[in-house]
Coordinates of C-alpha atoms in Angstrom, one line a residue:
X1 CA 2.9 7.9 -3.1
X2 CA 5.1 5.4 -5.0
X3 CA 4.1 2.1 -6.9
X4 CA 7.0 -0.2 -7.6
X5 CA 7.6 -3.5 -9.6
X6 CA 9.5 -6.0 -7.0
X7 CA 11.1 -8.7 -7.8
X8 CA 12.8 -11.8 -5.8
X9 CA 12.7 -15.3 -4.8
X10 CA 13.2 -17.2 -7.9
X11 CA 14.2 -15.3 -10.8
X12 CA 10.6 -15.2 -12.8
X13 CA 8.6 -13.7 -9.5
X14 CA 8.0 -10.6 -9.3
X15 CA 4.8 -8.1 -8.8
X16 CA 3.2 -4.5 -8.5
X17 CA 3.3 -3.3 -5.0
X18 CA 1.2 0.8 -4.1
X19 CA 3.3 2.1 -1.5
X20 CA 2.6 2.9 1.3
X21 CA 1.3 -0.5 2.3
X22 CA 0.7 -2.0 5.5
X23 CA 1.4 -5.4 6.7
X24 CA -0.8 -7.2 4.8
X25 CA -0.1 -5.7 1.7
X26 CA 3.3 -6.2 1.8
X27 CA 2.6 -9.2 3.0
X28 CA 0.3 -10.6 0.2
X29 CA 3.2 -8.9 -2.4
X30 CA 6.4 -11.2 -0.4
X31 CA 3.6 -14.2 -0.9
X32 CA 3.5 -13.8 -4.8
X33 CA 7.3 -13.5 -4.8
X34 CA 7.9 -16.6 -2.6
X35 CA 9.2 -14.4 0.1
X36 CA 8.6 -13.3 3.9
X37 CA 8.1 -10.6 5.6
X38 CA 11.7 -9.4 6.3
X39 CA 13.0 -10.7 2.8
X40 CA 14.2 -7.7 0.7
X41 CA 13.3 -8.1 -3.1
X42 CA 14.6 -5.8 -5.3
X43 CA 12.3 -3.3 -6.7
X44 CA 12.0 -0.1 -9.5
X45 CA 9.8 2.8 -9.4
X46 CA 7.0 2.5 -11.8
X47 CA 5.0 5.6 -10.6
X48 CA 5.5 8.7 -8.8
X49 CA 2.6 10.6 -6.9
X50 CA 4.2 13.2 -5.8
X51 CA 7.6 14.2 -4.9
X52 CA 9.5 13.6 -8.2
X53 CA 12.3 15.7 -6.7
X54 CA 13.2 12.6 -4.6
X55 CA 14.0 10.3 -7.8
X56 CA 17.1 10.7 -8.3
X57 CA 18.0 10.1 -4.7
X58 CA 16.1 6.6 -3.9
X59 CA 18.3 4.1 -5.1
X60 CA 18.9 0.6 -4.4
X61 CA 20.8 1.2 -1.0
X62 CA 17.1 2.0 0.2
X63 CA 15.2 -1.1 0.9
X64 CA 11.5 -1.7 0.5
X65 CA 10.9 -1.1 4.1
X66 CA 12.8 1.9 4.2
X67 CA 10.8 3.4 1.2
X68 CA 7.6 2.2 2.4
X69 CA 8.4 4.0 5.7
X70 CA 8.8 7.1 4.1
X71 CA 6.2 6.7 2.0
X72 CA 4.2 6.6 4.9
X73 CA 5.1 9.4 6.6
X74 CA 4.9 11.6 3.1
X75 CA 1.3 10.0 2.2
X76 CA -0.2 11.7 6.1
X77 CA 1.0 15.1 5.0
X78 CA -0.9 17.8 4.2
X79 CA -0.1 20.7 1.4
X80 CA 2.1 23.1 4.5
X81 CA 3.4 20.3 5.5
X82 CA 5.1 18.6 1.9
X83 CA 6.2 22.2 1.3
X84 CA 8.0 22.5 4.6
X85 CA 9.3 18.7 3.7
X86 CA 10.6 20.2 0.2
X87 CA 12.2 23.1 1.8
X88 CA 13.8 21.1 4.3
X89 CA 14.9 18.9 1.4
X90 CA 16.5 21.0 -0.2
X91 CA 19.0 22.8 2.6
X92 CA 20.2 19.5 3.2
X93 CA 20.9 19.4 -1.0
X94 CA 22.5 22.4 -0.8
X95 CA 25.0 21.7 1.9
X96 CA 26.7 18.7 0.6
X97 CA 27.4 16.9 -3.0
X98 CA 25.5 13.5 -3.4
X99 CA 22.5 11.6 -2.6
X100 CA 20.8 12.0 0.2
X101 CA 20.0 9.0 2.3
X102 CA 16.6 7.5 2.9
X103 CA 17.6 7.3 6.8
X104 CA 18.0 11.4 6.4
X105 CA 14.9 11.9 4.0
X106 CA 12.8 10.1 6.9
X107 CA 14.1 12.5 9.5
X108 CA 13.0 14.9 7.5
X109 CA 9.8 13.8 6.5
X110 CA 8.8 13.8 10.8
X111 CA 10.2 17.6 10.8
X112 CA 7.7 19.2 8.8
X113 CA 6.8 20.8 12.0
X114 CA 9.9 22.2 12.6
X115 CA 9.3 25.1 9.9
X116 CA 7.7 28.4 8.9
X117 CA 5.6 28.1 5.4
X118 CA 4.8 31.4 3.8
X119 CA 2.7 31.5 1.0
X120 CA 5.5 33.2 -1.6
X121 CA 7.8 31.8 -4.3
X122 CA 10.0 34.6 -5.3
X123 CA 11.9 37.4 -3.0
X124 CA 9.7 39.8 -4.2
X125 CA 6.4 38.1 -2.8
X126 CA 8.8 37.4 0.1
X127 CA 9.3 40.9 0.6
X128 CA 5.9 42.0 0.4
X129 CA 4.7 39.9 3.1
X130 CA 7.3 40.9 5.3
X131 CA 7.2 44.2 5.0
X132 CA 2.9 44.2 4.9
X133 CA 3.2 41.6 8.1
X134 CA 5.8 44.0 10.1
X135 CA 8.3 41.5 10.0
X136 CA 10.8 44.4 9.4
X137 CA 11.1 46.4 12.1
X138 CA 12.6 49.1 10.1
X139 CA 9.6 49.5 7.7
X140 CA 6.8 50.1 10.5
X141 CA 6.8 53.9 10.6
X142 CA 6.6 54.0 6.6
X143 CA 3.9 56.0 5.5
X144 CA 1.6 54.4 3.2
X145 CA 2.0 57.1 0.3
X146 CA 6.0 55.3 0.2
X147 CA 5.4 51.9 0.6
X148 CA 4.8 51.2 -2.8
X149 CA 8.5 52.2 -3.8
X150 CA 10.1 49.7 -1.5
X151 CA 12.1 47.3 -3.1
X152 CA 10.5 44.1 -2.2
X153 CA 12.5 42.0 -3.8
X154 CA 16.0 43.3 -2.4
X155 CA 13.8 43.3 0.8
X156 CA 12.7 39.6 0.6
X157 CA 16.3 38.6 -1.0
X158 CA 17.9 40.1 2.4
X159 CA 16.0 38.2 4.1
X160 CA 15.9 34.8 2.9
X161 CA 19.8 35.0 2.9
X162 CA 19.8 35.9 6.2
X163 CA 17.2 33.4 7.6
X164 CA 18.6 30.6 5.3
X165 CA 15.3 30.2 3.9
X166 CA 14.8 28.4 0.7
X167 CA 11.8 28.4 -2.0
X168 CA 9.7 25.4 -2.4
X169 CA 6.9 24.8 -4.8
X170 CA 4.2 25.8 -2.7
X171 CA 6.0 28.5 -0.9
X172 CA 9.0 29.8 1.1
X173 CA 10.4 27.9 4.2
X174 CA 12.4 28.4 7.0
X175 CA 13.8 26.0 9.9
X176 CA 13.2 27.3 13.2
X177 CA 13.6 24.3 15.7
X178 CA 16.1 21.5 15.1
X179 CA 15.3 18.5 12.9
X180 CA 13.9 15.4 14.9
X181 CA 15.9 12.1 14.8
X182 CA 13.8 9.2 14.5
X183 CA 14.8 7.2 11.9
X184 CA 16.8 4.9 14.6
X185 CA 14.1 4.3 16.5
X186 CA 11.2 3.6 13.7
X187 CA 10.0 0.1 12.9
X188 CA 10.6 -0.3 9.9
X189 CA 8.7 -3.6 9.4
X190 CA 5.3 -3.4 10.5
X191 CA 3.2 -6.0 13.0
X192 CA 0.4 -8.1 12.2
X193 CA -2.6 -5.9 13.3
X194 CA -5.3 -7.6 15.2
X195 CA -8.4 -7.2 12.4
X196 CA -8.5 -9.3 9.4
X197 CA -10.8 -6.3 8.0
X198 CA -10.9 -2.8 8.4
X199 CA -13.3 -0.7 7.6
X200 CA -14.7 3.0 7.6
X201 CA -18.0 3.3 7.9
X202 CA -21.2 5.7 8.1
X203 CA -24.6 6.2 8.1
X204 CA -25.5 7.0 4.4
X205 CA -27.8 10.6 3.9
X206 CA -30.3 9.5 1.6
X207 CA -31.4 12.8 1.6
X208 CA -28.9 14.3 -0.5
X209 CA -25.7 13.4 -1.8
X210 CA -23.3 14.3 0.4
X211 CA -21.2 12.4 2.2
X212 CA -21.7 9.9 5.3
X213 CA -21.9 11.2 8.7
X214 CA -20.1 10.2 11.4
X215 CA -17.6 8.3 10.3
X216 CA -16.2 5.4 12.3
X217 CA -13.5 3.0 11.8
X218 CA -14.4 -0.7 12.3
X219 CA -12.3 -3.7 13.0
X220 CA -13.6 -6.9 12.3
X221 CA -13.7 -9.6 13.5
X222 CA -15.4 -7.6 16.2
X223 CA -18.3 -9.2 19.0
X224 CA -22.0 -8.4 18.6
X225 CA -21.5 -5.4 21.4
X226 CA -19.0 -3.8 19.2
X227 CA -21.1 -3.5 15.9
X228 CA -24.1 -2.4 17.9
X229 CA -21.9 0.7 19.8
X230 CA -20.6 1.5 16.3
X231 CA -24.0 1.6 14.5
X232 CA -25.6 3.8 17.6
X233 CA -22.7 6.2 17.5
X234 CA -22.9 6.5 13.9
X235 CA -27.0 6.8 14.4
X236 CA -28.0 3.9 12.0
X237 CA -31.2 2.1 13.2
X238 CA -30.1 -0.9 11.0
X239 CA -27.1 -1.9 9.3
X240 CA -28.7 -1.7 6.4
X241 CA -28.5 2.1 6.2
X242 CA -25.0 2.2 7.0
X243 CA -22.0 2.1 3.9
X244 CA -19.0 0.7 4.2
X245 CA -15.3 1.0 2.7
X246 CA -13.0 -1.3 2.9
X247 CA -9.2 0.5 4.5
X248 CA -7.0 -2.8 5.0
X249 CA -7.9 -6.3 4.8
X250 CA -6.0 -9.7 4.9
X251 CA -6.8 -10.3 0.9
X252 CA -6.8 -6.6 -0.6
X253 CA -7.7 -8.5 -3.8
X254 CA -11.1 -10.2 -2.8
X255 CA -13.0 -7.4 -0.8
X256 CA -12.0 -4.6 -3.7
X257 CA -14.6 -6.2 -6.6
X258 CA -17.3 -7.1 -3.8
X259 CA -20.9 -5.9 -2.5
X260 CA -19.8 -5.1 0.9
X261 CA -23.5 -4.4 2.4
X262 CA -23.3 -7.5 4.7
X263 CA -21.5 -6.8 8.4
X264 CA -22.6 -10.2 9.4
X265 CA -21.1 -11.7 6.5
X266 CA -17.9 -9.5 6.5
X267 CA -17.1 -10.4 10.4
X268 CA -17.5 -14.2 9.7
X269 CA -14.5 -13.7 7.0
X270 CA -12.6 -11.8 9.0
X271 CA -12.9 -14.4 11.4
X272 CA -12.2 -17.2 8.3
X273 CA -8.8 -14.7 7.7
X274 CA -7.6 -14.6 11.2
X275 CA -8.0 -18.2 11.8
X276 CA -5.8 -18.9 8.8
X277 CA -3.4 -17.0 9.2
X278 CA -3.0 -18.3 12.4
X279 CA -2.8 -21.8 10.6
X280 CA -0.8 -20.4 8.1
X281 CA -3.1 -21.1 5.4
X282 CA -3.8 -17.7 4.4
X283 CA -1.9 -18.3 1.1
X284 CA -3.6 -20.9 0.1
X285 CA -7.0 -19.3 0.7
X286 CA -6.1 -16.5 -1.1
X287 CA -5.3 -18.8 -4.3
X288 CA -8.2 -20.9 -4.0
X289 CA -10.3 -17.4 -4.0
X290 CA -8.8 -16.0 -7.3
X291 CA -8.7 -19.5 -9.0
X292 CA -12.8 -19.9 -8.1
X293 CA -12.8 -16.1 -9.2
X294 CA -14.8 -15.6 -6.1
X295 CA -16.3 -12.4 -5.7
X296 CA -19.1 -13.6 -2.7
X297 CA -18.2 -13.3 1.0
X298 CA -21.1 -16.5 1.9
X299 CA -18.7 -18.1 -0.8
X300 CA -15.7 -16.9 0.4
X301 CA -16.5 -18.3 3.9
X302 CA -17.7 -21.7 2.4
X303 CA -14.3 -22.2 0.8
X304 CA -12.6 -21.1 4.1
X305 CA -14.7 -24.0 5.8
X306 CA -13.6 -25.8 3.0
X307 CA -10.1 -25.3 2.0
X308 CA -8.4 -29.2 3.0
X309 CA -10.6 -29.9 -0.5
X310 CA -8.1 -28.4 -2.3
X311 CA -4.2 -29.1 -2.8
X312 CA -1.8 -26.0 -3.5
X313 CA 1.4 -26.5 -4.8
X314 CA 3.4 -23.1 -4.4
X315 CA 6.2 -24.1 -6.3
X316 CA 4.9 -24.0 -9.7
X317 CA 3.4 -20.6 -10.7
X318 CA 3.9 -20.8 -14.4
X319 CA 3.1 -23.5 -17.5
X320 CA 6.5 -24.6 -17.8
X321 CA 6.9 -25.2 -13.6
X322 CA 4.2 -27.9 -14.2
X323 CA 5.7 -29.7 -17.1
X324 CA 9.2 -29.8 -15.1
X325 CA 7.4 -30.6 -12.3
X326 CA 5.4 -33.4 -13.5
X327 CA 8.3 -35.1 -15.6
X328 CA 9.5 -35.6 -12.5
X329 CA 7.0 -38.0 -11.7
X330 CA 7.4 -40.2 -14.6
X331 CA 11.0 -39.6 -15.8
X332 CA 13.8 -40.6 -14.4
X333 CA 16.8 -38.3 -13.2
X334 CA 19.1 -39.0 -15.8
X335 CA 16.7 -39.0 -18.8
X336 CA 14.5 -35.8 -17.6
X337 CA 17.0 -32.8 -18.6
X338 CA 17.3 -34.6 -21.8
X339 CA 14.0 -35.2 -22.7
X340 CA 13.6 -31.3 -21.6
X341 CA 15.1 -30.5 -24.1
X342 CA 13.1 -31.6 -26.9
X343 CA 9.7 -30.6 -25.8
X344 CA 7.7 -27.8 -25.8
X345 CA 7.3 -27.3 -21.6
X346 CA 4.9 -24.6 -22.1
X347 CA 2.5 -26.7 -24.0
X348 CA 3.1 -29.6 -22.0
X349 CA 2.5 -27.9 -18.5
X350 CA -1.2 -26.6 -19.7
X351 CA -2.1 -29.8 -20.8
X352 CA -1.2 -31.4 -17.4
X353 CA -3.2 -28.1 -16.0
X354 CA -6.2 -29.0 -18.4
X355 CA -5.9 -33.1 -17.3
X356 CA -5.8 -32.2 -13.7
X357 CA -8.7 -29.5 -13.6
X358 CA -5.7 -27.4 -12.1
X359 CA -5.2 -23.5 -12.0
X360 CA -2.2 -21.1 -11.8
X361 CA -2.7 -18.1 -9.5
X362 CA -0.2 -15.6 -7.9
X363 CA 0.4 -17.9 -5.1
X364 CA 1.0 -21.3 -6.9
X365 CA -1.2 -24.1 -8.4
X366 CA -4.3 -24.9 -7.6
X367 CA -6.1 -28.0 -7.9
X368 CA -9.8 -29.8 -6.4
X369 CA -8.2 -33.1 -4.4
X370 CA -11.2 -34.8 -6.3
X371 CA -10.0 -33.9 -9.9
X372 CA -13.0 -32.2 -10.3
X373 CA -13.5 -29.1 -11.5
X374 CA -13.2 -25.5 -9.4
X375 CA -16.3 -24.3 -9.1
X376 CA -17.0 -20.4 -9.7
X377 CA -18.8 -18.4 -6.6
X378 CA -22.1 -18.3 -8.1
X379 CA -21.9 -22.7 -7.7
X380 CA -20.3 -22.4 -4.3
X381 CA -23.1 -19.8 -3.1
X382 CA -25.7 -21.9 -4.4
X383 CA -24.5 -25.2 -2.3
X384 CA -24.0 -22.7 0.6
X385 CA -27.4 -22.4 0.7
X386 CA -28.2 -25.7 0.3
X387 CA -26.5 -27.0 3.2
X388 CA -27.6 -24.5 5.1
X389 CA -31.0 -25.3 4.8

């Protein structure tokens, strides 16, 4: 629906966030900001999909939880229901001056339901349809050979002032039950969900080139009984003729450039994600995975099995966070903001990156607590193996 630019924690942090997002994608954003889940950063609209009447009203009074929970709501709709949300939207424009507030868009949003859609955008059209659906008692003994001369549009006019209708985009709307309240009563901040992965998945026709069949959603980690119920139901006779696609996971960012034809290997990291975010290492995974630019779920759990080899220091996401950092080490407090000024931090902090075999990610530095060198996932897959054997 939305995709917004946050920013928060210290002044430099900020990121893209695709709303709506669950839990851990709001999650993972608050991580690159230095933030937690309950922290507000502030954020601008970068996209619109949809909606564009409701610019002008989100402002900075709404929250990113607020926005994300309407996003939510709007993203589930079908095409009746966002014209009976754009209707709805604008009565409540109509009867007062001013923004309307996310609380009230959201109430609306949930009241879709609550309205008549007819396919027609001006009073003539309106009129038509009334008067071809009976809808105007006075108009049902009309002989046909008249009909034609009937002023639809003072017809449909008359009525949309008398119903309080309004036009929408995709048709003419009317309220006929009262709007539900449930702003007050929504959770705005979501819960950690019990998967570490989700997924959708099928049995793939090879015979042509539709879609899969039976369709099933999937969490992982999940036991052996689980998988082998889901792959009866969806009529596979192996895994290996089943597709998967990946709905939510604990690090969007690894499973999105990834051969996901492995079950096996996809429950043993959702079982690697689960355990550390129970440890609360989940950020630190996540930056040893994009500094390794791992792109292999074996090598993906090896570094999970791993991950006390490597140090992350979360303060120091950018070239000139290393240099300050490090001339803390070896200058002392007086002379360090003097001797800041008078070299080039930048430079400085990627040669201390460069002696220390060290990376910056999202989430903070990232360094081997050997000095060595971070290995790629084609060199972590390859020792996978080895020790496996």
């Amino acid at each position: 629906m939305f995709r917004v630019e946050l920013f928060g924690g210290k002044t430099d942090r900020w990121c893209d966030l695709e709303l709506p997002a669950t839990y851990y994608g709001l999650s993972d954003a608050l991580d690159k900001l230095q933030m937690t889940l309950g922290d507000k950063p502030r954020w601008e609209f970068l996209e619109h999909h949809g909606f564009q009447f409701l610019h002008v009203h989100l402002t900075h009074e709404c929250d990113l939880y607020q926005l994300n929970a309407l996003a939510t709501c709007l993203g589930q709709m079908n095409g009746r229901e966002r014209t009976a949300f754009e209707g709805l939207f604008n009565m409540e424009v109509a009867k007062k001056y001013g923004p309307i507030s996310v609380a009230t868009m959201i109430d609306l949003a949930y009241s879709a339901d609550c309205c008549h859609v007819v396919n027609a955008t001006t009073d003539e059209q309106l009129g038509r349809f009334y008067a071809e659906n009976d809808f105007i008692p006075a108009l049902e003994k009309v002989p046909d050979s008249i009909f034609e001369y009937l002023d639809f549009e003072m017809l449909g006019r008359k009525a949309r002032f008398e119903e309080g209708g309004v036009f929408a985009s995709g048709g003419y709307v009317t309220q006929h039950t009262e709007l539900k309240q449930v702003y007050d009563s929504l959770a705005l901040i979501p819960e950690a969900p019990e998967y570490g992965i989700r997924l959708t998945v099928g049995r793939y026709p090879f015979h042509s080139n539709e879609q899969p069949d039976n369709m099933m959603c999937l969490d992982l980690p999940a036991t052996q009984e689980r998988l082998d119920a889901v792959l009866e139901a969806c009529g596979g006779a192996s895994w290996s003729e089943m597709v998967f696609q990946v709905e939510d996971s604990a690090m969007p960012a690894l499973l999105e450039n990834m051969a996901c034809d492995d079950i096996h290997g996809l429950n043993e990291l959702a079982k690697c994600f689960k355990e550390l975010s129970k440890q609360g290492e989940l950020s630190k995974f996540k930056a040893v995975i994009l500094a390794a630019d791992c792109h292999d779920i074996a090598a993906a759990v090896q570094i999970a099995e791993n991950l006390d080899d490597y140090l992350l220091e979360p303060d120091q996401r950018n070239p000139e966070e290393v240099a300050i950092e490090e001339l803390r080490f070896i200058v002392d407090e007086h002379s360090r903001p003097i001797l800041q000024k008078h070299i080039v931090l930048y430079n400085y902090g990627q040669d201390v990156m460069a002696a220390h075999n060290a990376l910056l990610t999202p989430y903070g530095l990232v360094q081997r607590r050997d000095g060595e060198p971070i290995r790629n996932e084609e060199t972590q897959a390859e020792n996978a193996g080895m020790e496996m054997m």
